mmCIF file with all atom_site columns, C-alpha atoms in Angstrom:
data_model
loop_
_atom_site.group_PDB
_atom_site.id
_atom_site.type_symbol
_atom_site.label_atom_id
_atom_site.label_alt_id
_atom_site.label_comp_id
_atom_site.label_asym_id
_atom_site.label_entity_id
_atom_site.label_seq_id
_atom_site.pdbx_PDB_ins_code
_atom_site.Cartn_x
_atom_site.Cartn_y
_atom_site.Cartn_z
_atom_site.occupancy
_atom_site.B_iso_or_equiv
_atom_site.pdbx_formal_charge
_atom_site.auth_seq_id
_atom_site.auth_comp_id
_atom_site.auth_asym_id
_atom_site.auth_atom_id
_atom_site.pdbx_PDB_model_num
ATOM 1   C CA . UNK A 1 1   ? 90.741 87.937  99.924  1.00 77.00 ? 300 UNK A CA 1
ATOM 2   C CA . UNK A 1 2   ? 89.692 88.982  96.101  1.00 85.00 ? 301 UNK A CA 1
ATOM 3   C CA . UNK A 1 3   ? 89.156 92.756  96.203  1.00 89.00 ? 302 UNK A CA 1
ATOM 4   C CA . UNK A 1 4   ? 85.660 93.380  97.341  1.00 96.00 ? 303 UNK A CA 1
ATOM 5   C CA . UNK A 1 5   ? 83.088 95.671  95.196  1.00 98.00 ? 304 UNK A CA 1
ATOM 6   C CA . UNK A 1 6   ? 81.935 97.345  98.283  1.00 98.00 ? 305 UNK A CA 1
ATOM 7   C CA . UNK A 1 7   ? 83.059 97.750  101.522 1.00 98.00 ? 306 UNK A CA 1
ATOM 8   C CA . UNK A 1 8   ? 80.497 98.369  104.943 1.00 98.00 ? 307 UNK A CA 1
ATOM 9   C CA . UNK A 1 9   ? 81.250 99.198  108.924 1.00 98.00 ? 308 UNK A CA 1
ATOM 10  C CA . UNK A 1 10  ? 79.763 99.048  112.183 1.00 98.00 ? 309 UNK A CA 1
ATOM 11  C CA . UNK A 1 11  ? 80.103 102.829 113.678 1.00 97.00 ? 310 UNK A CA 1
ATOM 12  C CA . UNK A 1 12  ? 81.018 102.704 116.804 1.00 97.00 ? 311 UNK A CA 1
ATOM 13  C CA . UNK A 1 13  ? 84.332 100.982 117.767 1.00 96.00 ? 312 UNK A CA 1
ATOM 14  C CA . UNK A 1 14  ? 85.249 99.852  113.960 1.00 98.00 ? 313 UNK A CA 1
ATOM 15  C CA . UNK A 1 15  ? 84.982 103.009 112.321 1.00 98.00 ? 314 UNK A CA 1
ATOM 16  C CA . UNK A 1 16  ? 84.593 105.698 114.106 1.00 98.00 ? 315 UNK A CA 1
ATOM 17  C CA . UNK A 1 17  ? 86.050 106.000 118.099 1.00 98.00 ? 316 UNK A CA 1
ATOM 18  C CA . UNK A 1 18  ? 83.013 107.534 119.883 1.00 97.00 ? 317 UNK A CA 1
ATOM 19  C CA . UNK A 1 19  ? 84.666 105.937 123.182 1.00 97.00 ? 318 UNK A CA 1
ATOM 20  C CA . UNK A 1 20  ? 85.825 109.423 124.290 1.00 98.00 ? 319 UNK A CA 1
ATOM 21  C CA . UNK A 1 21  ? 82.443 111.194 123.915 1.00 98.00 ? 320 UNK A CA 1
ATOM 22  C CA . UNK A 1 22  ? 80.425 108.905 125.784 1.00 97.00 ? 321 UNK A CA 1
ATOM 23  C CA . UNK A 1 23  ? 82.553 107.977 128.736 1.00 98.00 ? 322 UNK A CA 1
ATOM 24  C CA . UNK A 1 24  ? 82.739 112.391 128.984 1.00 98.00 ? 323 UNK A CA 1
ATOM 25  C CA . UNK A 1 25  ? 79.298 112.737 128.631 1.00 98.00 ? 324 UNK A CA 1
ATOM 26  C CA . UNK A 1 26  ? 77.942 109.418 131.193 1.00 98.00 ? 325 UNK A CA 1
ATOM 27  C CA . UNK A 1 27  ? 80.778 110.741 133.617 1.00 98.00 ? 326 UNK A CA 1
ATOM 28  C CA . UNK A 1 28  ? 79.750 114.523 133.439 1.00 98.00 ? 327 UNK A CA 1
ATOM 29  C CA . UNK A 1 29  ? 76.171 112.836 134.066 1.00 98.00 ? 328 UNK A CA 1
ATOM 30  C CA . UNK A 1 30  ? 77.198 111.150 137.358 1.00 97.00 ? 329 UNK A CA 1
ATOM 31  C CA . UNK A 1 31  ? 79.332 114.237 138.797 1.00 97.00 ? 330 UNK A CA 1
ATOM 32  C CA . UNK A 1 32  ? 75.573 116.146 138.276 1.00 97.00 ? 331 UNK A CA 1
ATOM 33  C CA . UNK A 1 33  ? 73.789 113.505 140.410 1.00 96.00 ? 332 UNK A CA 1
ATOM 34  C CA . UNK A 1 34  ? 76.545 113.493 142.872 1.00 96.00 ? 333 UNK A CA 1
ATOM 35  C CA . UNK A 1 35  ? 78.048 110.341 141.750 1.00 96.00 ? 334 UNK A CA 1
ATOM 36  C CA . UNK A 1 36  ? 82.175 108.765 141.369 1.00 95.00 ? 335 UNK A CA 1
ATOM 37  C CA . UNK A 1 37  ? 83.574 108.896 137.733 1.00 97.00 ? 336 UNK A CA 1
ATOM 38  C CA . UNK A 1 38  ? 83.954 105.844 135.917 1.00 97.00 ? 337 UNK A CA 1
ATOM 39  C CA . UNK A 1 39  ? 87.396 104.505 134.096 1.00 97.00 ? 338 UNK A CA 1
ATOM 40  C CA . UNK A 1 40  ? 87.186 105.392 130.681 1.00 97.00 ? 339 UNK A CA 1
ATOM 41  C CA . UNK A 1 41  ? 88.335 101.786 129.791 1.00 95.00 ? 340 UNK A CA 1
ATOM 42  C CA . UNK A 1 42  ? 85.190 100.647 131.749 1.00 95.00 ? 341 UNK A CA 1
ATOM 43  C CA . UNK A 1 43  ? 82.407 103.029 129.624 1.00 96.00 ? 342 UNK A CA 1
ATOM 44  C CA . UNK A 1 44  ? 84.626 102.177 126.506 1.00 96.00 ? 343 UNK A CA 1
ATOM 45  C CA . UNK A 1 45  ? 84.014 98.071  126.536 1.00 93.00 ? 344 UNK A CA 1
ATOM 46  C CA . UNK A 1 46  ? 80.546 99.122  127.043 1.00 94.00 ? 345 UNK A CA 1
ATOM 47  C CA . UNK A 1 47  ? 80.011 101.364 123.739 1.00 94.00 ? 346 UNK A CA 1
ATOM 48  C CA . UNK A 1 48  ? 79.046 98.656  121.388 1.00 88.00 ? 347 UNK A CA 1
ATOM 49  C CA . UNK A 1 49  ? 76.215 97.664  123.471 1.00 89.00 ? 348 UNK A CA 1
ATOM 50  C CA . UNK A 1 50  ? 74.422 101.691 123.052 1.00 90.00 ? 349 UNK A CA 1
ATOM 51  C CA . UNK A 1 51  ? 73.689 104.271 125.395 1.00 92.00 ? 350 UNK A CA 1
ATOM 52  C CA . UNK A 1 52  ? 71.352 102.093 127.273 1.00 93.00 ? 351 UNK A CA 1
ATOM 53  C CA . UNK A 1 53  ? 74.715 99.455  128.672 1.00 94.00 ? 352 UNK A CA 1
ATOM 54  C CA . UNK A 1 54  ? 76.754 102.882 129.254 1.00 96.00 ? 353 UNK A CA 1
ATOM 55  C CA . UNK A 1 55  ? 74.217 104.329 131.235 1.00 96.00 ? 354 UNK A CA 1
ATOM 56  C CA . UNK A 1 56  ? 73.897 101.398 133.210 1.00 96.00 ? 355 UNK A CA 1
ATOM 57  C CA . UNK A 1 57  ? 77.390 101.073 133.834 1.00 96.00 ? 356 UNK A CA 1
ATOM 58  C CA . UNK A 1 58  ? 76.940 104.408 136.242 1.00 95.00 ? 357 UNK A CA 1
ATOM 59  C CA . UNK A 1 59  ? 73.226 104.323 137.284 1.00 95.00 ? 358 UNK A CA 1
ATOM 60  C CA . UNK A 1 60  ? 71.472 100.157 137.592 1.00 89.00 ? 359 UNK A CA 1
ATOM 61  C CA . UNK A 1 61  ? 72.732 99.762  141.434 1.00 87.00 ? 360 UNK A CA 1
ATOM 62  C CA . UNK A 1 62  ? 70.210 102.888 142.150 1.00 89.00 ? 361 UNK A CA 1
ATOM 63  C CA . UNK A 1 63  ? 67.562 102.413 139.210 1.00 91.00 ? 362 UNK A CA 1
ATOM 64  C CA . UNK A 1 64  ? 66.175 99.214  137.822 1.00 86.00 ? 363 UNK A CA 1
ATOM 65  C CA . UNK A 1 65  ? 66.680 99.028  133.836 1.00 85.00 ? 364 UNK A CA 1
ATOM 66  C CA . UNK A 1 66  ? 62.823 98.578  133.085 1.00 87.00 ? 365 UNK A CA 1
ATOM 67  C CA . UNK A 1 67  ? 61.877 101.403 135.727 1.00 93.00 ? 366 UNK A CA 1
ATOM 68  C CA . UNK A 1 68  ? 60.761 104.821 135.164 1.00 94.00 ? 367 UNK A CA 1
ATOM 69  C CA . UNK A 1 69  ? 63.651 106.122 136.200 1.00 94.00 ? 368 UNK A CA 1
ATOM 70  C CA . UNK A 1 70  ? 66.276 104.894 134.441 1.00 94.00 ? 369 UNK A CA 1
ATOM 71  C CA . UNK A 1 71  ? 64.351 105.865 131.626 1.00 95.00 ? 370 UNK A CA 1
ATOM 72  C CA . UNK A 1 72  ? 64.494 109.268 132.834 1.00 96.00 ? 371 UNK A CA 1
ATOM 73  C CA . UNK A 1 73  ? 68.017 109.195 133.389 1.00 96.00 ? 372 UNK A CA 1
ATOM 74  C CA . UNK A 1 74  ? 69.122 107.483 129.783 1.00 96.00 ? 373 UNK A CA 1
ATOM 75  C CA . UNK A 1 75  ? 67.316 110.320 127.935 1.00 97.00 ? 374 UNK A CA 1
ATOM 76  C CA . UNK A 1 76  ? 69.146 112.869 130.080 1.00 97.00 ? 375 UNK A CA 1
ATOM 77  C CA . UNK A 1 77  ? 72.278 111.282 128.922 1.00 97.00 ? 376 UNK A CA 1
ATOM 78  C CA . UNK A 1 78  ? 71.038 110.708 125.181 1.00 97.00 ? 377 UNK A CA 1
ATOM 79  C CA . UNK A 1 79  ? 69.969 114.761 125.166 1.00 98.00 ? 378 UNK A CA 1
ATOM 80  C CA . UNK A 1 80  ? 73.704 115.350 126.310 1.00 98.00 ? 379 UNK A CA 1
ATOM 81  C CA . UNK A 1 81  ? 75.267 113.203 123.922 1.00 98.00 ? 380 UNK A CA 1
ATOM 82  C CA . UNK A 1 82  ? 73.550 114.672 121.395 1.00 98.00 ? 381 UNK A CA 1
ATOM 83  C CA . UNK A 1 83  ? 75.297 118.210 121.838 1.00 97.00 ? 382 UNK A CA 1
ATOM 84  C CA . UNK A 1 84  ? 78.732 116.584 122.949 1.00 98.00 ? 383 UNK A CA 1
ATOM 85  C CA . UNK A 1 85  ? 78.688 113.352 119.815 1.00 97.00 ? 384 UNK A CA 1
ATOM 86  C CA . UNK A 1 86  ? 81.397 114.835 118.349 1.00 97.00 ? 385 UNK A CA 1
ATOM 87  C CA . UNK A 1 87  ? 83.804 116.656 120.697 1.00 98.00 ? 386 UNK A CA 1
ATOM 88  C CA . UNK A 1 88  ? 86.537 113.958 120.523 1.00 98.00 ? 387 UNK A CA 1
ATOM 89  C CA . UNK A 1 89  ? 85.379 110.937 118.331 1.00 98.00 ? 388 UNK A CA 1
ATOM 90  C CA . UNK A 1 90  ? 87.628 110.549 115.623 1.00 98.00 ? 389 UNK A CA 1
ATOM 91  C CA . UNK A 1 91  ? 88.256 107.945 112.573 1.00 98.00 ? 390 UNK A CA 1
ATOM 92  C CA . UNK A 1 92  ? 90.420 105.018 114.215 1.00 98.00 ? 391 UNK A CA 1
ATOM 93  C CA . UNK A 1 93  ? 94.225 105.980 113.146 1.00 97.00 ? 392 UNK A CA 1
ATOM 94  C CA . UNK A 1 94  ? 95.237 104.420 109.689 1.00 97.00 ? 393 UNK A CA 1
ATOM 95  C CA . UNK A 1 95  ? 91.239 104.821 108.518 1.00 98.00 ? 394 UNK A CA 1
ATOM 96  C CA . UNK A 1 96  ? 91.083 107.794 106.610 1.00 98.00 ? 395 UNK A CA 1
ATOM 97  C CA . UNK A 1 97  ? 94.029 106.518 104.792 1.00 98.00 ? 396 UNK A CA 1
ATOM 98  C CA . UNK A 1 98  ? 91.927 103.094 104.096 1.00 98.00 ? 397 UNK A CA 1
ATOM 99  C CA . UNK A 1 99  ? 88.927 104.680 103.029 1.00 98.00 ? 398 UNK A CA 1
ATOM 100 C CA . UNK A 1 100 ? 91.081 107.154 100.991 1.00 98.00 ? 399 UNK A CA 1
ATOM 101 C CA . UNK A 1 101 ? 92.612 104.197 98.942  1.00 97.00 ? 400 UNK A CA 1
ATOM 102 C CA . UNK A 1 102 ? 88.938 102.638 98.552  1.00 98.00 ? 401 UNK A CA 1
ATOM 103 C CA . UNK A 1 103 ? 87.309 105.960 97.430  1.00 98.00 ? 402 UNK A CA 1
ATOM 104 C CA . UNK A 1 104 ? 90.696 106.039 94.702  1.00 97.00 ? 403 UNK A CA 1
ATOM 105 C CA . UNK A 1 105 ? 89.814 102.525 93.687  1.00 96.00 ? 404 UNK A CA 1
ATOM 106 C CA . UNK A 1 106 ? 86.098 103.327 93.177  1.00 97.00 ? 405 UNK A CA 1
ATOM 107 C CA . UNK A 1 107 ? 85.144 101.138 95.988  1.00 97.00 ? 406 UNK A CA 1
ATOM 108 C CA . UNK A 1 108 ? 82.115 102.912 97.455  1.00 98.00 ? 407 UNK A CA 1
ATOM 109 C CA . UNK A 1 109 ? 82.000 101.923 101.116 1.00 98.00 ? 408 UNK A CA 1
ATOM 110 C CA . UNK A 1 110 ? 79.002 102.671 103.860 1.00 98.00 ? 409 UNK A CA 1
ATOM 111 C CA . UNK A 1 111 ? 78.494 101.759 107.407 1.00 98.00 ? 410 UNK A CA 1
ATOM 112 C CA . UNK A 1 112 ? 75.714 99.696  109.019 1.00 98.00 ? 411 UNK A CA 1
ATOM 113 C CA . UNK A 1 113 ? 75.038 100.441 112.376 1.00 97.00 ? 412 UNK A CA 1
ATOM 114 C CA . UNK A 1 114 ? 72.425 100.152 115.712 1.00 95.00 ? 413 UNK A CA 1
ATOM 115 C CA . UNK A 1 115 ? 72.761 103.669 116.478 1.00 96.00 ? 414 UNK A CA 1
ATOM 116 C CA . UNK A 1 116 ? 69.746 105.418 115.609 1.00 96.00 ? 415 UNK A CA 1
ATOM 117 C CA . UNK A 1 117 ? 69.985 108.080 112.308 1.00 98.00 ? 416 UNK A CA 1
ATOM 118 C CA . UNK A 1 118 ? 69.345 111.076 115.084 1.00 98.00 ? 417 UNK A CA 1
ATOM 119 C CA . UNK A 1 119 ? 73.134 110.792 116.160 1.00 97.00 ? 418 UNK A CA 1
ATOM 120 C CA . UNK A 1 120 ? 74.646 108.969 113.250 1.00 98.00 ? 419 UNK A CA 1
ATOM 121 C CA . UNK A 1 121 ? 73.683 111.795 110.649 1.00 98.00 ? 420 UNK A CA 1
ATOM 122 C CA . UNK A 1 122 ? 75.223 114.797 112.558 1.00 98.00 ? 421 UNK A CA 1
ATOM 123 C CA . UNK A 1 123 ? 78.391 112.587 113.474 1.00 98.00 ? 422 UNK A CA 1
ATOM 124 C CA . UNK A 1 124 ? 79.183 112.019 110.421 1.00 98.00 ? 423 UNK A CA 1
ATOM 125 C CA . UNK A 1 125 ? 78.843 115.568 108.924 1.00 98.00 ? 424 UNK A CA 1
ATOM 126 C CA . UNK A 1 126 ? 81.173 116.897 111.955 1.00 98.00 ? 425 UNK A CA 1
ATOM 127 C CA . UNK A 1 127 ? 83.986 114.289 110.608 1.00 98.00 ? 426 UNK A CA 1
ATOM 128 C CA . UNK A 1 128 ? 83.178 115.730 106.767 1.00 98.00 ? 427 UNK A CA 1
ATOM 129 C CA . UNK A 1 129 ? 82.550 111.896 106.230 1.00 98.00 ? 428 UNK A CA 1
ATOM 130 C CA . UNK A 1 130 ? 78.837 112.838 105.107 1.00 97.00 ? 429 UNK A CA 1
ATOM 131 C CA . UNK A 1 131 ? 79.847 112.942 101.413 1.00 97.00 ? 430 UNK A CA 1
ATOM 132 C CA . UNK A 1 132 ? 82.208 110.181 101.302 1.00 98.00 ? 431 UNK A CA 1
ATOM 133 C CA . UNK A 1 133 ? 79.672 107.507 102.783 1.00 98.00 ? 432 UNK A CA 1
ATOM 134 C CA . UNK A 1 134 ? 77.756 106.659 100.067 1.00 98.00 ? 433 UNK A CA 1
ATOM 135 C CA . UNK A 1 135 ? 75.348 104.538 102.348 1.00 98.00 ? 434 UNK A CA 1
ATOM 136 C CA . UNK A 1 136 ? 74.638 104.305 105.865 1.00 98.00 ? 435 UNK A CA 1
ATOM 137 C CA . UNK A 1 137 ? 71.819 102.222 107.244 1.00 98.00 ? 436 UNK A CA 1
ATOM 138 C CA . UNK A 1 138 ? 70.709 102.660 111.234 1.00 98.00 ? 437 UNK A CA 1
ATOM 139 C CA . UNK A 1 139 ? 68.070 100.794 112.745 1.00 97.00 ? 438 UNK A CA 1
ATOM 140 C CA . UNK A 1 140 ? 65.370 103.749 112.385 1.00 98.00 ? 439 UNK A CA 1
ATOM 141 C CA . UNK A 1 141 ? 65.703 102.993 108.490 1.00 98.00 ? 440 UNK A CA 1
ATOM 142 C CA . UNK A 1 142 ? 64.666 99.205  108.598 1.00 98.00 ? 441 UNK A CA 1
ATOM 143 C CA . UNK A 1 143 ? 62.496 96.805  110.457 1.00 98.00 ? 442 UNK A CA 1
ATOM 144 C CA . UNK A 1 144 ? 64.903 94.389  111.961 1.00 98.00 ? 443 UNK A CA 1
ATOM 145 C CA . UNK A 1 145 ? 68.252 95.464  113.078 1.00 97.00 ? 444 UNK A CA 1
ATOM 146 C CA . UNK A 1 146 ? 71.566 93.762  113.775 1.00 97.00 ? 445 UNK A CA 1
ATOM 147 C CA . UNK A 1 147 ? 72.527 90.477  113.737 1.00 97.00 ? 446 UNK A CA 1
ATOM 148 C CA . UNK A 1 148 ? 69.515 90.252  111.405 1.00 98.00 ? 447 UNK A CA 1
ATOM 149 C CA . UNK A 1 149 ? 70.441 90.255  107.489 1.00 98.00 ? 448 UNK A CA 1
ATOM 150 C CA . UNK A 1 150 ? 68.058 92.881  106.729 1.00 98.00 ? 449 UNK A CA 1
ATOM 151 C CA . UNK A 1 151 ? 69.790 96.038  107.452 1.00 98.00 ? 450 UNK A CA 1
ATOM 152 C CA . UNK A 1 152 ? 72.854 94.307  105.502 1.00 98.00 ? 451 UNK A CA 1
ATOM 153 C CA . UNK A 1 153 ? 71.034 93.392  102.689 1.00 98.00 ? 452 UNK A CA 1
ATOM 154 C CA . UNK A 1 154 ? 69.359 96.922  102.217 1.00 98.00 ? 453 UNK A CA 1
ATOM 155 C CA . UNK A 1 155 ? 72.941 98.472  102.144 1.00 98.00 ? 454 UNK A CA 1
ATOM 156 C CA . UNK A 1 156 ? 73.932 96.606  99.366  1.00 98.00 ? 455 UNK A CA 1
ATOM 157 C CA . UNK A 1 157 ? 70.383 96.994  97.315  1.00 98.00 ? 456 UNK A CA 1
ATOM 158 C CA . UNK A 1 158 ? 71.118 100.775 97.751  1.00 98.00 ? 457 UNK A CA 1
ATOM 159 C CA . UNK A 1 159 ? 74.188 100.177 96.484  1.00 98.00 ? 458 UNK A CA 1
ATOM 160 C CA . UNK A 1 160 ? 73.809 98.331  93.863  1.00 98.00 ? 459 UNK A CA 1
ATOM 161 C CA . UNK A 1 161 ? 76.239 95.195  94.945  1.00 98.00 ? 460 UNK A CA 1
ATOM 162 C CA . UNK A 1 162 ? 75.465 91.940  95.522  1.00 98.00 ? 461 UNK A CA 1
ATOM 163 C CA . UNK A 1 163 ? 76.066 90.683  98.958  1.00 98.00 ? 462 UNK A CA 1
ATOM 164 C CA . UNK A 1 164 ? 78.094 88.370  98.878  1.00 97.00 ? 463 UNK A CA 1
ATOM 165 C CA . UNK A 1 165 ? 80.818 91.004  96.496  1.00 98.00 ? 464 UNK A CA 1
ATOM 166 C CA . UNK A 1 166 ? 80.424 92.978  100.157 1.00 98.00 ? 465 UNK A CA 1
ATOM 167 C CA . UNK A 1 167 ? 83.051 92.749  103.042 1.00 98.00 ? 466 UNK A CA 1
ATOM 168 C CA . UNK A 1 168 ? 81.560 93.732  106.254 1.00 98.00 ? 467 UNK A CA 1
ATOM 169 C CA . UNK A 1 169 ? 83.856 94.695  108.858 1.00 98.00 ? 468 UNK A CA 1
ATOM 170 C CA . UNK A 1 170 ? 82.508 94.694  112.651 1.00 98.00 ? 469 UNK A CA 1
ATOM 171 C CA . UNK A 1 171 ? 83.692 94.554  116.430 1.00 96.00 ? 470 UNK A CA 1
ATOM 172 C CA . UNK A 1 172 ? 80.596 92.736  117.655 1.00 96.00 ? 471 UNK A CA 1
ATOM 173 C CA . UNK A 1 173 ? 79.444 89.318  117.647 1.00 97.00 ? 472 UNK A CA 1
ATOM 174 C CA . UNK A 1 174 ? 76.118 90.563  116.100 1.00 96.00 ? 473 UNK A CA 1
ATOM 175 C CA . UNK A 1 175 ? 77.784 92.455  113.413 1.00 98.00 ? 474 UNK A CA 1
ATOM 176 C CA . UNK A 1 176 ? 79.681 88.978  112.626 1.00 98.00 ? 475 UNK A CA 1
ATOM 177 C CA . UNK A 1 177 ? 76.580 87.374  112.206 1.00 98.00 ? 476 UNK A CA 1
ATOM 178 C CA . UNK A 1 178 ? 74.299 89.686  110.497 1.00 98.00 ? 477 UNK A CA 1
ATOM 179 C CA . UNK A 1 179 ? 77.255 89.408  107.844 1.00 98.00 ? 478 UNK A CA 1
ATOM 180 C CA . UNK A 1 180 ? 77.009 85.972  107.131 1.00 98.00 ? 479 UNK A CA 1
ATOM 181 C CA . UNK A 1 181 ? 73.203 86.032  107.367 1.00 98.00 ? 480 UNK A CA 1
ATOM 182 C CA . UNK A 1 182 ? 73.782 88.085  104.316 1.00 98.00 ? 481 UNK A CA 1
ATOM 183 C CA . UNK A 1 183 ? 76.545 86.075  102.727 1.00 98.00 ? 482 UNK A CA 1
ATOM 184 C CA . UNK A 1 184 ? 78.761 88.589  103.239 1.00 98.00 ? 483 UNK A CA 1
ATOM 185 C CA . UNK A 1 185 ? 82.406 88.024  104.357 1.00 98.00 ? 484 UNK A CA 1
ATOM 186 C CA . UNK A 1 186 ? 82.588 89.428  107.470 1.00 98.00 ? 485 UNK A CA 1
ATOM 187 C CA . UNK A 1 187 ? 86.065 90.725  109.123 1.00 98.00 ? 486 UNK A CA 1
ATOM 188 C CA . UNK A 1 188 ? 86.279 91.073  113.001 1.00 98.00 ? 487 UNK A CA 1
ATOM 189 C CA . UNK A 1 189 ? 88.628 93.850  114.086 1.00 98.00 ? 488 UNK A CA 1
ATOM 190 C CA . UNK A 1 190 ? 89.732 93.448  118.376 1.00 97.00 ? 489 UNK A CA 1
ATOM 191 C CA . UNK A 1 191 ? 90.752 96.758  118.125 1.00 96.00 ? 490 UNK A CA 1
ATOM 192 C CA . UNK A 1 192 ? 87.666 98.238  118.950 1.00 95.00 ? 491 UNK A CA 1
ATOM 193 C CA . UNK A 1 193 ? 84.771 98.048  121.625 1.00 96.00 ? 492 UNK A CA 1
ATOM 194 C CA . UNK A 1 194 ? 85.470 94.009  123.584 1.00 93.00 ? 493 UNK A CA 1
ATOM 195 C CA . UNK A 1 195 ? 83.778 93.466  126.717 1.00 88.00 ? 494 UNK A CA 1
ATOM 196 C CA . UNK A 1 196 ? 85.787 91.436  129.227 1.00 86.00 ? 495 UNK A CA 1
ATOM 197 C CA . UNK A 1 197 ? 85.953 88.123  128.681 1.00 89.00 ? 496 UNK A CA 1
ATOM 198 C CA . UNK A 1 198 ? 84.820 88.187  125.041 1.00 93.00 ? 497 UNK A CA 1
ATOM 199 C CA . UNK A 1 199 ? 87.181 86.827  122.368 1.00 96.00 ? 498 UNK A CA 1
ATOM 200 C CA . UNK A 1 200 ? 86.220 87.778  119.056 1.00 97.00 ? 499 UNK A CA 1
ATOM 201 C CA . UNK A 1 201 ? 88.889 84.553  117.983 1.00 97.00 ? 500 UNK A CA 1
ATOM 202 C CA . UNK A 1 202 ? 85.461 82.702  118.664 1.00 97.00 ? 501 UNK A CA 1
ATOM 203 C CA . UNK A 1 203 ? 82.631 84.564  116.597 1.00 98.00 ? 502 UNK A CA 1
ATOM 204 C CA . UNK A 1 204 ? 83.370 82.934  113.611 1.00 98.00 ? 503 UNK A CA 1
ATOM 205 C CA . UNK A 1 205 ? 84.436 85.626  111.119 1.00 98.00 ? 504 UNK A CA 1
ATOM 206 C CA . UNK A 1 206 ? 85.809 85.379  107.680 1.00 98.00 ? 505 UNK A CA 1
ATOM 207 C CA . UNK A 1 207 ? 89.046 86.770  109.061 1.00 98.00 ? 506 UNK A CA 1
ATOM 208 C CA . UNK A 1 208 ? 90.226 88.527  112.492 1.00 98.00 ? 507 UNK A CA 1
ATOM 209 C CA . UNK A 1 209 ? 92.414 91.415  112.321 1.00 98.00 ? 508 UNK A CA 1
ATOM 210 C CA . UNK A 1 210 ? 94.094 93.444  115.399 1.00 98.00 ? 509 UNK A CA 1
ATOM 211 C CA . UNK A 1 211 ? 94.696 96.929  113.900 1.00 98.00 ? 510 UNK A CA 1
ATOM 212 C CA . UNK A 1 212 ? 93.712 99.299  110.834 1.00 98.00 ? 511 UNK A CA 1
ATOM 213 C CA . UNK A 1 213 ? 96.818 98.725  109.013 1.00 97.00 ? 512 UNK A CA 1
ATOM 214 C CA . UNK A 1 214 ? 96.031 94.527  109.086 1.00 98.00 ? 513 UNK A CA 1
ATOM 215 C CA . UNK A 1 215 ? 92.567 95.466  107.516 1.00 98.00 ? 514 UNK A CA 1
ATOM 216 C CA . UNK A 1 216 ? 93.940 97.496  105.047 1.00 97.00 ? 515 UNK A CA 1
ATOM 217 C CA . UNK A 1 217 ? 96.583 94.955  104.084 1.00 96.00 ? 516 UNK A CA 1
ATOM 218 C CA . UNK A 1 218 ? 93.517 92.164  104.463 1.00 97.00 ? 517 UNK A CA 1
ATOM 219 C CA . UNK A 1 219 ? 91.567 94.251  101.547 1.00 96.00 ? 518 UNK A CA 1
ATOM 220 C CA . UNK A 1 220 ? 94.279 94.497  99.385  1.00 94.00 ? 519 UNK A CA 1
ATOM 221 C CA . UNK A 1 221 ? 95.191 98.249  99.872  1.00 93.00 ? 520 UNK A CA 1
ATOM 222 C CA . UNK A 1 222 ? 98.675 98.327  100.928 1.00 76.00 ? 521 UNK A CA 1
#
């Protein structure tokens, strides 16, 4: 790969592991409604999908997803999550040391992401990543979100890079595919947030890589 001239990320499960946070928060949620913990493994291949799938994952056997109800329930969870978003989520290991080298390299790198700017902004100023991101697009910013381009495509306008000089890196399939809707060459890492039975061998990316360190060595930074 030539060295790219920007660098964006999905949030949640390529970036940042928020994993921790929500499977605390949807199982303190059930123990209040008098309801078994889930396996964190179980809430964590659900995180890519948003709070809706997690919630789910504990409460759609006793509350239709379209009902009242569940509605009720998913903004009890989102009001919890939002005092709780950063009790445990960290940078994956290896990343601080990738973004490090970009920043030194004057790489400017940003994220692109589904979760809404209410829980994006104060997660990222509790990891003092606030300042280093110089762009971060969430779906409240745009009119179309991911796998459409346009939430791609704005990230680069703000930053002043031409698409296809951008690498996005993603653990979903729509993440792979809003990055080539943009021209972009996309990067699928299976270290983060697969549901079972998903390969992401088969979403077509630029390039598949299994840990930090391969995506660091895949940009050229080691």
């Amino acid at each position: 790969m030539h060295m790219p001239e920007a660098v964006l990320f999905d949030l949640d499960g390529t970036l940042i592991d928020t994993a921790p946070d929500f499977a605390a928060v949807l199982n303190r949620q059930l123990a209040a409604h008098g309801r078994q913990p889930l396996p964190y493994e179980t809430v964590r291949a659900a995180v890519s999908q948003g709070a809706r799938a997690v919630v789910a994952l504990g409460f759609s056997d006793r509350f239709p997803a379209d009902s009242v109800e569940f509605e009720g329930i998913r903004q009890e969870f989102l009001n919890s999550y939002l005092h709780h978003l950063a009790d445990e989520a960290r940078l994956f290991p290896g990343m601080d040391t990738l973004l490090t080298c970009l920043e030194s390299r004057g790489i400017p790198w940003g994220i692109v992401t589904n979760k809404p700017s209410l829980y994006t902004t104060p997660l990222l100023k509790a990891l003092n990543l606030d300042h280093r991101c110089k762009v971060a697009i969430c779906p409240d910013m745009v009119t179309h979100t991911k796998p459409h381009p346009e939430p791609m495509l704005k990230a680069a306008e703000l930053l002043g890079v031409s698409p296809d000089k951008c690498v996005y890196v993603g653990d979903h399939l729509r993440d792979i595919e809003a990055g080539k809707r943009a021209a972009m060459t996309t990067v699928a890492v299976s270290y983060g947030y697969i549901q079972e039975g998903d390969n992401p061998a088969h979403w077509e990316a630029d390039h598949l890589v299994d840990s930090v360190f391969e995506l660091s060595r895949l940009l050229g930074l080691e």
